[in-house]
Amino acid sequence: MKKIMLIGQVGSGKTSLTQALNNEKVEYKKTQAMEYSNLVIDTPGEYIENRNYYNALITEAVDADVIGLIQPCNKELSIFPPGFGSIFSKPVIGIITKVDLCDKDIKTSEEYLIESGAEEIFKVSVIENLGIENIKSYLHWNNS
């Protein structure tokens, strides 16, 4: 079973995804500091929004097996610089969140994540429980 670190801007759905992956009730909670729960490291959005915190992300990544870059499909811009995933010596995946809110094509979100260095893309909705099992399967979580 692999541990994943989730990185994304404030409000992108990292904590909700953490709750869904851990089979917990999904409810809003603002992450103030790095939070460890089971096999997920949930990072505050401010850590990607402020380059001064990149070193904290790199340091915490040592404890993860996989890096998950979170891009909500309802955002028209990406927070991740091109090639961002290359700063980690781990596999990097992209996770498009909030797909239940997007009537439009999510191709742009996929392009942002690929440009950022994501090797594989997952599409999820924690509200409709879409794609959660695909991530668990990738992480080799046996229906946990």
XYZ file of N, CA and C in Angstrom:
432
model
N 0.834 -1.171 0.000
C 0.000 0.000 0.000
C 0.885 1.241 0.000
N 0.536 2.148 -0.919
C 1.350 3.348 -1.088
C 0.731 4.540 -0.366
N 1.592 5.396 0.168
C 1.160 6.630 0.816
C 1.216 7.741 -0.231
N 0.188 8.584 -0.243
C 0.108 9.675 -1.206
C 0.116 11.020 -0.494
N 0.808 11.984 -1.087
C 0.785 13.359 -0.614
C -0.011 14.175 -1.623
N -1.036 14.893 -1.149
C -1.899 15.691 -2.008
C -1.481 17.152 -1.957
N -1.289 17.734 -3.149
C -0.871 19.132 -3.272
C -1.836 19.838 -4.210
N -2.343 20.980 -3.785
C -3.241 21.770 -4.620
C -3.603 23.063 -3.917
N -4.192 23.968 -4.672
C -4.525 25.271 -4.124
C -5.639 25.171 -3.089
N -5.816 26.243 -2.336
C -6.886 26.327 -1.348
C -8.225 26.079 -2.058
N -9.040 25.212 -1.467
C -10.362 24.947 -2.022
C -10.398 23.974 -3.178
N -9.287 23.299 -3.456
C -9.250 22.389 -4.606
C -9.848 21.016 -4.315
N -10.080 20.703 -3.042
C -10.697 19.430 -2.698
C -9.760 18.397 -2.102
N -8.600 18.825 -1.637
C -7.626 17.882 -1.062
C -8.156 17.198 0.190
N -8.704 17.973 1.105
C -9.200 17.406 2.361
C -10.428 16.534 2.121
N -11.314 16.963 1.252
C -12.483 16.143 0.915
C -12.050 14.829 0.278
N -11.050 14.886 -0.593
C -10.534 13.664 -1.209
C -9.897 12.769 -0.150
N -9.163 13.366 0.777
C -8.574 12.597 1.876
C -9.666 11.861 2.648
N -10.743 12.575 2.972
C -11.849 11.963 3.704
C -12.475 10.826 2.898
N -12.677 11.033 1.604
C -13.274 9.986 0.756
C -12.357 8.770 0.659
N -11.057 8.991 0.491
C -10.116 7.872 0.412
C -10.088 7.074 1.711
N -10.307 7.760 2.832
C -10.302 7.102 4.143
C -11.687 6.611 4.563
N -12.644 6.640 3.627
C -14.021 6.191 3.904
C -14.652 6.945 5.073
N -14.348 8.233 5.167
C -14.913 9.082 6.214
C -16.029 9.935 5.630
N -16.842 10.505 6.498
C -17.863 11.451 6.066
C -17.172 12.670 5.470
N -17.603 13.081 4.295
C -16.993 14.233 3.633
C -17.653 15.505 4.144
N -16.854 16.328 4.808
C -17.329 17.612 5.292
C -16.185 18.616 5.225
N -16.543 19.862 4.967
C -15.519 20.889 4.788
C -14.726 21.107 6.067
N -13.418 21.215 5.872
C -12.506 21.534 6.969
C -11.277 22.177 6.339
N -10.883 23.328 6.816
C -9.700 24.015 6.296
C -8.455 23.414 6.919
N -7.542 22.960 6.077
C -6.283 22.385 6.541
C -5.306 23.514 6.850
N -4.837 23.564 8.087
C -3.952 24.639 8.536
C -2.475 24.242 8.513
N -2.212 22.945 8.609
C -0.837 22.433 8.640
C -0.840 21.067 7.975
N 0.325 20.499 7.724
C 0.396 19.154 7.160
C -0.396 18.208 8.056
N -1.266 17.422 7.458
C -2.059 16.478 8.233
C -1.859 15.077 7.674
N -1.572 14.154 8.569
C -1.391 12.748 8.209
C -2.625 11.979 8.644
N -3.211 11.227 7.733
C -4.328 10.365 8.087
C -4.211 9.080 7.270
N -4.041 7.995 7.964
C -3.823 6.700 7.328
C -2.673 6.810 6.326
N -2.977 6.689 5.056
C -1.926 6.703 4.040
C -1.974 7.958 3.166
N -2.487 9.058 3.744
C -2.604 10.314 3.003
C -1.930 11.439 3.787
N -1.148 12.245 3.072
C -0.603 13.482 3.628
C -1.357 14.614 2.935
N -2.137 15.355 3.704
C -2.947 16.462 3.204
C -2.183 17.752 3.485
N -1.851 18.492 2.440
C -1.063 19.715 2.594
C -1.957 20.950 2.507
N -1.624 22.006 3.231
C -2.377 23.254 3.100
C -2.179 23.849 1.701
N -3.230 24.437 1.157
C -3.139 25.050 -0.166
C -2.106 26.155 -0.247
N -1.884 26.822 0.858
C -0.908 27.918 0.879
C 0.500 27.433 0.530
N 0.778 26.138 0.714
C 2.119 25.613 0.446
C 2.440 25.594 -1.043
N 1.443 25.481 -1.904
C 1.700 25.555 -3.346
C 1.487 26.986 -3.851
N 0.694 27.748 -3.141
C 0.411 29.113 -3.570
C 1.543 30.082 -3.251
N 2.437 29.695 -2.349
C 3.549 30.556 -1.949
C 4.854 29.771 -2.125
N 5.681 30.199 -3.053
C 6.923 29.477 -3.359
C 7.856 29.334 -2.163
N 7.696 30.178 -1.162
C 8.534 30.063 0.034
C 8.300 28.745 0.774
N 7.158 28.104 0.514
C 6.832 26.842 1.176
C 7.190 25.609 0.338
N 7.741 25.789 -0.839
C 8.089 24.636 -1.686
C 9.033 23.679 -0.958
N 9.977 24.235 -0.188
C 10.909 23.367 0.547
C 10.181 22.472 1.537
N 9.106 22.972 2.143
C 8.319 22.152 3.066
C 7.663 20.996 2.310
N 7.174 21.273 1.104
C 6.573 20.207 0.289
C 7.615 19.153 -0.077
N 8.785 19.609 -0.477
C 9.858 18.681 -0.860
C 10.271 17.830 0.336
N 10.396 18.451 1.499
C 10.789 17.731 2.709
C 9.743 16.697 3.099
N 8.465 17.078 3.092
C 7.392 16.151 3.466
C 7.233 15.020 2.459
N 7.601 15.261 1.214
C 7.459 14.239 0.174
C 8.294 12.998 0.461
N 9.290 13.139 1.310
C 10.123 11.989 1.679
C 9.264 10.885 2.285
N 8.204 11.264 2.996
C 7.336 10.292 3.654
C 6.285 9.687 2.730
N 6.199 10.153 1.494
C 5.174 9.673 0.559
C 5.785 8.751 -0.488
N 4.934 7.910 -1.048
C 5.339 7.054 -2.167
C 4.918 7.644 -3.503
N 3.860 8.453 -3.469
C 3.279 9.044 -4.672
C 2.895 10.484 -4.350
N 3.067 11.370 -5.329
C 2.646 12.761 -5.201
C 1.400 12.945 -6.058
N 0.350 13.490 -5.453
C -0.888 13.764 -6.183
C -1.086 15.260 -6.356
N -1.031 15.722 -7.600
C -1.282 17.132 -7.903
C -2.779 17.292 -8.164
N -3.425 18.182 -7.435
C -4.872 18.348 -7.489
C -5.235 19.577 -8.314
N -6.050 19.358 -9.352
C -6.539 20.449 -10.200
C -8.062 20.366 -10.239
N -8.760 21.322 -9.610
C -10.216 21.302 -9.712
C -10.642 21.660 -11.132
N -11.621 20.933 -11.661
C -12.014 21.164 -13.055
C -12.723 22.497 -13.249
N -13.183 23.107 -12.159
C -13.899 24.372 -12.295
C -12.987 25.602 -12.166
N -11.681 25.388 -12.200
C -10.724 26.504 -12.185
C -10.116 26.650 -13.577
N -10.081 27.877 -14.070
C -9.586 28.104 -15.419
C -8.083 28.275 -15.501
N -7.424 28.356 -14.355
C -5.974 28.503 -14.333
C -5.363 27.391 -13.491
N -4.101 27.111 -13.751
C -3.376 26.117 -12.967
C -2.453 26.823 -11.982
N -2.353 26.279 -10.799
C -1.453 26.813 -9.773
C -0.033 26.272 -9.940
N 0.099 25.173 -10.691
C 1.386 24.479 -10.811
C 2.222 25.038 -11.963
N 3.483 25.352 -11.697
C 4.365 25.762 -12.792
C 4.673 24.566 -13.697
N 4.998 24.813 -14.951
C 5.380 23.706 -15.833
C 6.533 22.905 -15.236
N 6.415 21.584 -15.275
C 7.466 20.708 -14.776
C 7.555 20.628 -13.262
N 6.576 21.156 -12.547
C 6.617 21.179 -11.080
C 6.881 19.794 -10.493
N 6.272 18.771 -11.035
C 6.426 17.416 -10.500
C 7.848 16.897 -10.531
N 8.682 17.483 -11.356
C 10.061 16.997 -11.483
C 10.905 17.295 -10.240
N 10.417 18.129 -9.321
C 11.191 18.403 -8.105
C 11.099 17.245 -7.108
N 10.204 16.297 -7.387
C 10.038 15.149 -6.504
C 10.668 13.913 -7.139
N 11.301 13.103 -6.333
C 11.881 11.853 -6.847
C 10.905 10.707 -6.599
N 9.652 10.970 -6.920
C 8.547 10.024 -6.717
C 7.656 10.056 -7.953
N 6.850 9.020 -8.129
C 5.837 9.110 -9.185
C 4.867 10.251 -8.878
N 4.464 10.956 -9.917
C 3.535 12.073 -9.773
C 2.291 11.773 -10.595
N 1.129 11.846 -9.938
C -0.132 11.669 -10.647
C -0.925 12.963 -10.580
N -1.843 13.117 -11.507
C -2.739 14.263 -11.508
C -4.132 13.802 -11.145
N -4.807 14.603 -10.340
C -6.168 14.276 -9.930
C -7.050 15.487 -10.219
N -8.006 15.306 -11.118
C -8.959 16.359 -11.433
C -10.149 16.163 -10.501
N -10.385 17.153 -9.650
C -11.460 17.064 -8.666
C -12.691 17.838 -9.126
N -13.786 17.578 -8.436
C -15.051 18.300 -8.633
C -15.625 18.100 -10.030
N -15.410 16.923 -10.628
C -15.897 16.691 -11.984
C -17.420 16.757 -12.065
N -18.094 16.614 -10.935
C -19.554 16.747 -10.918
C -20.002 18.189 -11.150
N -19.110 19.151 -10.982
C -19.441 20.561 -11.170
C -19.149 21.072 -12.569
N -18.579 20.239 -13.408
C -18.115 20.707 -14.715
C -18.985 20.163 -15.841
N -19.678 21.093 -16.472
C -20.464 20.723 -17.640
C -19.586 20.693 -18.888
N -18.510 21.448 -18.834
C -17.634 21.569 -19.999
C -16.609 20.442 -20.046
N -15.930 20.373 -21.153
C -14.848 19.409 -21.330
C -13.732 19.721 -20.335
N -13.157 18.678 -19.747
C -12.101 18.894 -18.746
C -10.709 18.704 -19.342
N -10.629 18.781 -20.644
C -9.353 18.622 -21.342
C -8.310 19.629 -20.857
N -8.724 20.858 -20.594
C -7.786 21.882 -20.133
C -7.158 21.473 -18.806
N -7.965 20.939 -17.894
C -7.431 20.478 -16.604
C -6.409 19.368 -16.807
N -6.698 18.450 -17.717
C -5.751 17.368 -18.025
C -4.445 17.929 -18.560
N -4.541 18.905 -19.465
C -3.346 19.521 -20.052
C -2.504 20.210 -18.986
N -3.151 20.920 -18.059
C -2.426 21.576 -16.963
C -1.621 20.548 -16.170
N -2.262 19.435 -15.828
C -1.602 18.422 -15.001
C -0.463 17.734 -15.745
N -0.660 17.445 -17.005
C 0.402 16.824 -17.806
C 1.587 17.780 -17.914
N 1.293 19.053 -18.167
C 2.356 20.068 -18.249
C 3.107 20.197 -16.924
N 2.415 19.948 -15.827
C 3.025 20.025 -14.495
C 3.891 18.823 -14.169
N 3.751 17.753 -14.959
C 4.572 16.566 -14.738
C 3.815 15.326 -14.304
N 2.491 15.361 -14.331
C 1.703 14.192 -13.943
C 1.851 13.088 -14.987
N 2.105 11.880 -14.502
C 2.301 10.727 -15.380
C 0.985 10.020 -15.705
N 0.011 10.140 -14.821
C -1.292 9.510 -15.005
C -2.332 10.455 -14.421
N -3.529 10.482 -15.038
C -4.579 11.402 -14.616
C -5.790 10.615 -14.114
N -6.332 11.062 -12.976
C -7.552 10.489 -12.407
C -8.598 11.593 -12.313
N -9.852 11.229 -12.565
C -10.956 12.187 -12.490
C -11.873 11.748 -11.353
N -12.133 12.661 -10.413
C -12.915 12.276 -9.239
C -13.990 13.291 -8.872
N -14.999 12.775 -8.197
C -15.998 13.581 -7.515
C -16.244 12.905 -6.180
N -15.918 13.588 -5.096
C -16.164 12.984 -3.786
C -17.653 13.018 -3.456
N -18.386 13.959 -4.030
C -19.822 14.059 -3.787
C -20.549 12.867 -4.414
N -20.162 12.504 -5.623
C -20.809 11.389 -6.321
C -20.010 10.090 -6.210
N -18.928 10.120 -5.441
C -18.064 8.948 -5.237
C -17.562 8.370 -6.567
N -17.142 9.252 -7.454
C -16.617 8.842 -8.759
C -15.095 8.852 -8.736
N -14.484 7.796 -9.214
C -13.041 7.749 -9.381
C -12.241 7.453 -8.130
N -12.869 7.404 -6.985
C -12.155 7.154 -5.722
C -11.532 5.757 -5.735
N -12.288 4.772 -6.179
C -11.781 3.396 -6.223
C -10.619 3.259 -7.206
N -10.609 4.062 -8.270
C -9.496 4.020 -9.232
C -8.192 4.473 -8.574
N -8.278 5.506 -7.745
C -7.080 5.971 -7.032
C -6.635 4.922 -6.018
N -7.579 4.352 -5.287
C -7.243 3.314 -4.306
C -6.575 2.125 -4.995
N -7.072 1.772 -6.147
C -6.479 0.660 -6.900
C -5.041 0.999 -7.317
N -4.838 2.212 -7.814
C -3.490 2.649 -8.203
C -2.533 2.586 -7.018
N -3.045 2.956 -5.838
C -2.215 2.970 -4.625
C -2.114 1.590 -3.972
N -2.774 0.616 -4.561
C -2.785 -0.760 -4.035
C -3.422 -0.839 -2.653
N -4.502 -0.063 -2.481
C -5.271 -0.145 -1.247
C -6.348 -1.173 -1.508
N -6.337 -2.259 -0.845
C -7.306 -3.341 -1.064
C -8.619 -3.027 -0.384
N -9.453 -2.230 -1.081
C -10.770 -1.851 -0.570
C -10.717 -1.343 0.859
N -9.706 -0.541 1.166
C -9.585 -0.030 2.530
C -10.531 1.104 2.782
